Short mmCIF file of C-alpha atoms in Angstrom, two decimals:
data_model
loop_
_atom_site.label_atom_id
_atom_site.label_comp_id
_atom_site.label_asym_id
_atom_site.label_seq_id
_atom_site.Cartn_x
_atom_site.Cartn_y
_atom_site.Cartn_z
CA MET Y 677 0.00 0.00 0.00
CA ASN Y 678 1.56 3.30 -1.09
CA HIS Y 679 1.20 6.65 0.70
CA TYR Y 680 -1.85 7.68 -1.32
CA GLU Y 681 -3.59 4.35 -0.66
CA GLU Y 682 -2.79 4.69 3.07
CA LYS Y 683 -4.39 8.15 3.06
CA GLN Y 684 -7.47 6.75 1.30
CA ALA Y 685 -7.73 3.90 3.81
CA ALA Y 686 -7.36 6.33 6.71
CA ARG Y 687 -10.04 8.60 5.22
CA LYS Y 688 -12.41 5.67 4.79
CA ALA Y 689 -11.83 4.54 8.40
CA ARG Y 690 -12.40 8.10 9.65
CA LEU Y 691 -15.69 8.40 7.75
CA GLU Y 692 -16.86 5.01 9.02
CA GLU Y 693 -16.02 6.07 12.58
CA LEU Y 694 -17.99 9.32 12.13
CA ALA Y 695 -20.93 7.30 10.77
CA ILE Y 696 -20.92 5.00 13.80
CA LYS Y 697 -20.68 7.93 16.22
CA ALA Y 698 -23.56 9.79 14.56
CA GLU Y 699 -25.67 6.61 14.57
CA GLU Y 700 -24.99 6.06 18.28
CA GLN Y 701 -25.93 9.67 19.08
CA ALA Y 702 -29.11 9.29 17.02
CA ASP Y 703 -30.09 6.13 18.92
CA SER Y 704 -29.41 7.82 22.26
CA LEU Y 705 -31.55 10.85 21.44
CA ASN Y 706 -34.29 8.72 19.92
CA ASN Y 707 -34.46 6.50 23.03
CA ARG Y 708 -34.45 9.51 25.33
CA ALA Y 709 -37.29 11.11 23.37
CA LYS Y 710 -39.30 7.86 23.56
CA GLU Y 711 -38.80 7.71 27.34
CA MET Y 712 -39.99 11.29 27.72
CA ALA Y 713 -43.00 10.66 25.49
CA SER Y 714 -43.95 7.53 27.42
CA VAL Y 715 -45.02 9.54 30.47
CA ILE Y 716 -47.73 11.32 28.45
CA PRO Y 717 -50.91 9.21 28.35
CA PHE Y 718 -51.77 8.09 24.84
CA GLY Y 719 -54.00 10.68 23.16
CA GLN Y 720 -53.67 13.11 26.06
CA PRO Y 721 -54.17 16.63 24.64
CA ILE Y 722 -52.70 19.86 26.01
CA ILE Y 723 -55.21 21.33 28.44
CA ILE Y 724 -55.78 24.86 27.17
CA GLY Y 725 -55.91 27.45 29.96
CA HIS Y 726 -54.69 25.02 32.62
CA HIS Y 727 -51.73 26.09 34.77
CA SER Y 728 -49.79 23.16 33.26
CA GLU Y 729 -50.24 24.32 29.66
CA GLY Y 730 -46.91 26.18 29.35
CA THR Y 731 -44.90 23.41 30.99
CA ASP Y 732 -46.64 20.77 28.88
CA ARG Y 733 -45.96 22.63 25.62
CA ARG Y 734 -42.29 23.07 26.47
CA TYR Y 735 -42.00 19.41 27.44
CA ARG Y 736 -43.58 18.24 24.18
CA ALA Y 737 -41.38 20.68 22.22
CA ARG Y 738 -38.29 19.10 23.79
CA ILE Y 739 -39.50 15.66 22.71
CA HIS Y 740 -40.15 16.92 19.20
CA ASN Y 741 -36.69 18.54 19.00
CA MET Y 742 -35.01 15.36 20.20
CA PHE Y 743 -36.76 13.26 17.55
CA HIS Y 744 -35.81 15.85 14.93
CA LYS Y 745 -32.13 15.88 16.01
CA ALA Y 746 -32.08 12.07 16.03
CA TYR Y 747 -33.45 12.03 12.49
CA ALA Y 748 -30.84 14.59 11.36
CA LEU Y 749 -28.03 12.59 12.97
CA ARG Y 750 -29.24 9.41 11.26
CA GLU Y 751 -29.15 11.23 7.92
CA LYS Y 752 -25.64 12.44 8.72
CA ALA Y 753 -24.59 8.86 9.55
CA GLU Y 754 -25.91 7.69 6.17
CA THR Y 755 -24.02 10.49 4.42
CA TYR Y 756 -20.77 9.52 6.15
CA GLN Y 757 -21.34 5.86 5.27
CA ASP Y 758 -22.05 6.69 1.62
CA LYS Y 759 -18.84 8.75 1.47
CA ALA Y 760 -16.87 5.90 3.07
CA LEU Y 761 -18.23 3.43 0.50
CA SER Y 762 -17.24 5.76 -2.34
CA VAL Y 763 -13.60 6.06 -1.19
CA GLY Y 764 -11.42 4.23 -3.68
CA ASN Y 765 -14.26 3.61 -6.11
CA GLY Y 766 -13.83 6.72 -8.23
CA GLY Y 767 -11.38 5.21 -10.68
CA ILE Y 768 -7.62 5.80 -10.77
CA SER Y 769 -6.73 9.14 -9.25
CA SER Y 770 -3.92 11.24 -10.67
CA ASP Y 771 -2.88 11.83 -7.04
CA ASP Y 772 -1.90 8.18 -6.77
CA PRO Y 773 1.89 7.90 -7.27
CA GLU Y 774 1.25 4.55 -8.98
CA ALA Y 775 -1.41 6.03 -11.29
CA ILE Y 776 0.63 5.48 -14.47
CA ILE Y 777 1.34 1.84 -13.54
CA LYS Y 778 -2.33 1.19 -12.76
CA LEU Y 779 -3.47 2.96 -15.93
CA ARG Y 780 -1.11 0.81 -18.03
CA GLU Y 781 -2.50 -2.32 -16.38
CA LYS Y 782 -6.02 -1.14 -17.15
CA LEU Y 783 -5.00 -0.30 -20.71
CA THR Y 784 -3.60 -3.80 -21.23
CA LYS Y 785 -6.87 -5.34 -20.02
CA LEU Y 786 -9.01 -3.13 -22.27
CA GLU Y 787 -6.81 -3.85 -25.31
CA SER Y 788 -7.08 -7.57 -24.54
CA ILE Y 789 -10.87 -7.27 -24.33
CA GLN Y 790 -10.94 -5.38 -27.61
CA GLU Y 791 -8.98 -8.05 -29.40
CA LYS Y 792 -11.12 -10.79 -27.85
CA MET Y 793 -14.36 -9.11 -28.99
CA LYS Y 794 -13.01 -8.65 -32.52
CA GLU Y 795 -11.85 -12.27 -32.76
CA ALA Y 796 -15.16 -13.47 -31.27
CA ASN Y 797 -17.11 -11.60 -33.95
CA LYS Y 798 -15.08 -13.34 -36.68
CA LEU Y 799 -15.91 -16.72 -35.15
CA VAL Y 800 -19.57 -15.77 -34.71
CA ARG Y 801 -19.86 -14.99 -38.40
CA ARG Y 802 -18.62 -18.55 -39.10
CA LYS Y 803 -20.85 -20.03 -36.36
CA ASP Y 804 -17.64 -21.53 -34.94
CA ARG Y 805 -18.65 -22.72 -31.47
CA THR Y 806 -15.43 -24.67 -31.00
CA GLY Y 807 -13.35 -21.56 -31.72
CA LEU Y 808 -15.42 -19.52 -29.26
CA THR Y 809 -14.94 -22.17 -26.59
CA GLN Y 810 -11.18 -22.12 -27.16
CA LEU Y 811 -11.35 -18.32 -26.86
CA GLY Y 812 -12.68 -18.78 -23.32
CA PHE Y 813 -16.44 -18.28 -23.71
CA SER Y 814 -18.87 -20.47 -21.79
CA GLU Y 815 -21.72 -22.33 -23.56
CA GLU Y 816 -24.21 -19.82 -22.16
CA SER Y 817 -22.15 -16.88 -23.46
CA ILE Y 818 -21.81 -18.52 -26.87
CA ASP Y 819 -25.59 -19.00 -27.06
CA LYS Y 820 -26.04 -15.28 -26.39
CA LEU Y 821 -23.44 -14.30 -28.99
CA LEU Y 822 -25.14 -16.46 -31.61
CA MET Y 823 -28.61 -15.17 -30.76
CA PRO Y 824 -29.71 -12.10 -32.80
CA ASP Y 825 -30.53 -9.01 -30.73
CA PHE Y 826 -33.53 -6.74 -31.34
CA CYS Y 827 -31.75 -5.36 -34.43
CA GLY Y 828 -30.82 -8.78 -35.73
CA ARG Y 829 -27.14 -8.34 -34.83
CA LEU Y 830 -24.95 -11.26 -33.78
CA GLY Y 831 -21.89 -11.18 -31.54
CA PHE Y 832 -20.63 -8.00 -29.94
CA PRO Y 833 -22.40 -4.92 -31.36
CA LYS Y 834 -20.36 -2.21 -33.05
CA PHE Y 835 -21.12 0.38 -30.37
CA GLU Y 836 -19.60 -1.86 -27.68
CA LEU Y 837 -16.30 -2.08 -29.58
CA GLN Y 838 -16.41 1.67 -30.24
CA ASN Y 839 -17.01 2.47 -26.55
CA ASN Y 840 -14.18 0.21 -25.44
CA ASN Y 841 -11.89 1.74 -28.07
CA ALA Y 842 -12.81 5.22 -26.84
CA ASN Y 843 -11.81 4.17 -23.30
CA ILE Y 844 -8.51 2.89 -24.65
CA ARG Y 845 -7.79 6.24 -26.35
CA HIS Y 846 -8.79 8.13 -23.20
CA ILE Y 847 -6.43 6.10 -21.00
CA LYS Y 848 -3.55 6.53 -23.48
CA LEU Y 849 -4.08 10.30 -23.33
CA ARG Y 850 -4.14 10.23 -19.52
CA ILE Y 851 -0.90 8.21 -19.40
CA ARG Y 852 0.79 10.62 -21.79
CA ALA Y 853 -0.41 13.65 -19.84
CA LEU Y 854 0.70 12.18 -16.49
CA GLU Y 855 4.11 11.22 -17.88
CA GLU Y 856 4.60 14.81 -19.08
CA LEU Y 857 3.53 16.23 -15.71
CA ARG Y 858 5.80 13.85 -13.76
CA GLN Y 859 8.73 15.14 -15.80
CA ARG Y 860 8.05 18.72 -14.74
CA SER Y 861 10.07 20.40 -12.00
CA ASP Y 862 8.70 22.21 -9.01
CA LYS Y 863 8.05 25.87 -9.67
CA GLU Y 864 7.74 28.88 -7.39
CA LEU Y 865 7.08 32.42 -8.59
CA GLN Y 866 6.67 35.58 -6.57
CA GLY Y 867 3.68 37.58 -7.75
CA ASP Y 868 2.45 40.97 -6.57
CA GLY Y 869 0.78 40.01 -3.29
CA TYR Y 870 0.90 36.26 -3.78
CA ILE Y 871 3.20 33.29 -4.31
CA TYR Y 872 2.49 30.82 -7.11
CA LYS Y 873 3.77 27.24 -6.73
CA GLU Y 874 3.65 23.98 -8.64
CA ASP Y 875 4.37 21.00 -6.40
CA VAL Y 876 4.92 17.96 -8.62
CA GLU Y 877 5.18 15.39 -5.82
CA ASP Y 878 2.03 16.67 -4.12
CA ASN Y 879 0.35 17.03 -7.55
CA ARG Y 880 -0.97 20.47 -6.63
CA ILE Y 881 -0.99 24.03 -7.91
CA LEU Y 882 -0.91 26.51 -5.04
CA PHE Y 883 -1.65 30.21 -4.58
CA ILE Y 884 -0.33 31.50 -1.27
CA PHE Y 885 -1.31 34.90 0.12
CA PRO Y 886 0.23 36.77 3.09
CA GLY Y 887 -3.23 37.18 4.62
CA LYS Y 888 -6.85 36.54 3.81
CA PRO Y 889 -7.60 37.79 0.26
CA ASP Y 890 -10.43 40.24 -0.30
CA GLU Y 891 -13.90 38.98 -1.20
CA ALA Y 892 -13.42 39.62 -4.95
CA THR Y 893 -10.23 37.53 -4.98
CA LEU Y 894 -11.84 34.76 -2.93
CA SER Y 895 -14.79 34.66 -5.30
CA MET Y 896 -12.47 34.56 -8.31
CA LEU Y 897 -10.39 31.68 -6.86
CA LYS Y 898 -13.51 29.66 -6.07
CA HIS Y 899 -14.93 30.38 -9.53
CA HIS Y 900 -11.76 28.84 -10.99
CA SER Y 901 -12.15 25.73 -8.78
CA PHE Y 902 -9.38 26.55 -6.31
CA LYS Y 903 -10.11 25.29 -2.78
CA TRP Y 904 -8.65 26.37 0.53
CA SER Y 905 -6.27 23.79 2.02
CA GLN Y 906 -5.87 24.23 5.75
CA LYS Y 907 -2.98 21.75 5.69
CA ARG Y 908 -1.05 23.64 3.01
CA LYS Y 909 -2.24 27.14 4.01
CA ALA Y 910 -2.90 27.81 0.35
CA TRP Y 911 -5.58 27.84 -2.36
CA VAL Y 912 -5.05 24.69 -4.40
CA ARG Y 913 -6.25 22.56 -7.25
CA GLN Y 914 -4.87 19.48 -8.97
CA LEU Y 915 -1.76 19.83 -11.10
CA ASN Y 916 -2.93 18.83 -14.57
CA ASN Y 917 -3.11 20.48 -17.98
CA ARG Y 918 -6.48 22.05 -17.29
CA GLY Y 919 -5.28 23.25 -13.91
CA LEU Y 920 -2.16 24.81 -15.42
CA TRP Y 921 -4.23 26.70 -17.99
CA VAL Y 922 -6.65 27.94 -15.33
CA ALA Y 923 -3.77 28.95 -13.03
CA GLU Y 924 -2.34 31.08 -15.84
CA GLN Y 925 -5.68 32.91 -16.13
CA VAL Y 926 -5.80 33.45 -12.37
CA ARG Y 927 -2.27 34.88 -12.37
CA LYS Y 928 -3.21 37.30 -15.15
CA ILE Y 929 -6.28 38.45 -13.18
CA LEU Y 930 -4.23 38.91 -10.00
CA ASP Y 931 -1.43 40.75 -11.82
CA ASN Y 932 -3.88 43.03 -13.67
CA ALA Y 933 -5.67 43.82 -10.41
CA SER Y 934 -2.41 44.86 -8.77
CA ARG Y 935 -1.73 47.33 -11.60
CA ASP Y 936 -5.15 49.00 -11.31
#
């Protein structure tokens, strides 16, 4: 497990812990609210004008608020759990130091699938069940390949090969872009009122200010998808070709603003 994978695992564990804590708090509040509600006779209304009316209303309001907080905490627990489940399932991140290796492995698999589908279609056209078996298809899969679809097509449809081929091209472009970025050197430039940095190892573009920027600058940074990093004490976004282009636009805006 590399450093990035360790961070992902730690993040997942932290989210799962938060989910459990929120669920426990929800159960505690829910049980407490039920206990409080149990002392009110079933169907007992508030007695209007009675000396107990104010106390009764406040008591019932407390019960209502507890149930509401328990419900909100349960929703929060579900949100944390959903986030925990999504960790590591978003594909291969460019932040992963082994991203290029993993992308090449994925590329090899997709190219193998592409060749297998093309070869299978040749065998399907010849109704060659033996050849399909030798290619690794089960009898059930062969039956499906030899059965015409709603358009009368046999084998793997053209769109499936096109989609897989598009994925192959996309991964090749990502590998090329990552290889180019990994060959870059760290950069640090002093602007007028800011420092601009490119951290190759951290895979981040950073804008560092001596203090809190004004509202117009904050709005502009957010508009260009820069986010505040408490850890880095900087406004950051991922170091990629799109990020580099956007960073250049941000620098121009900051430099022009300093001249005005």
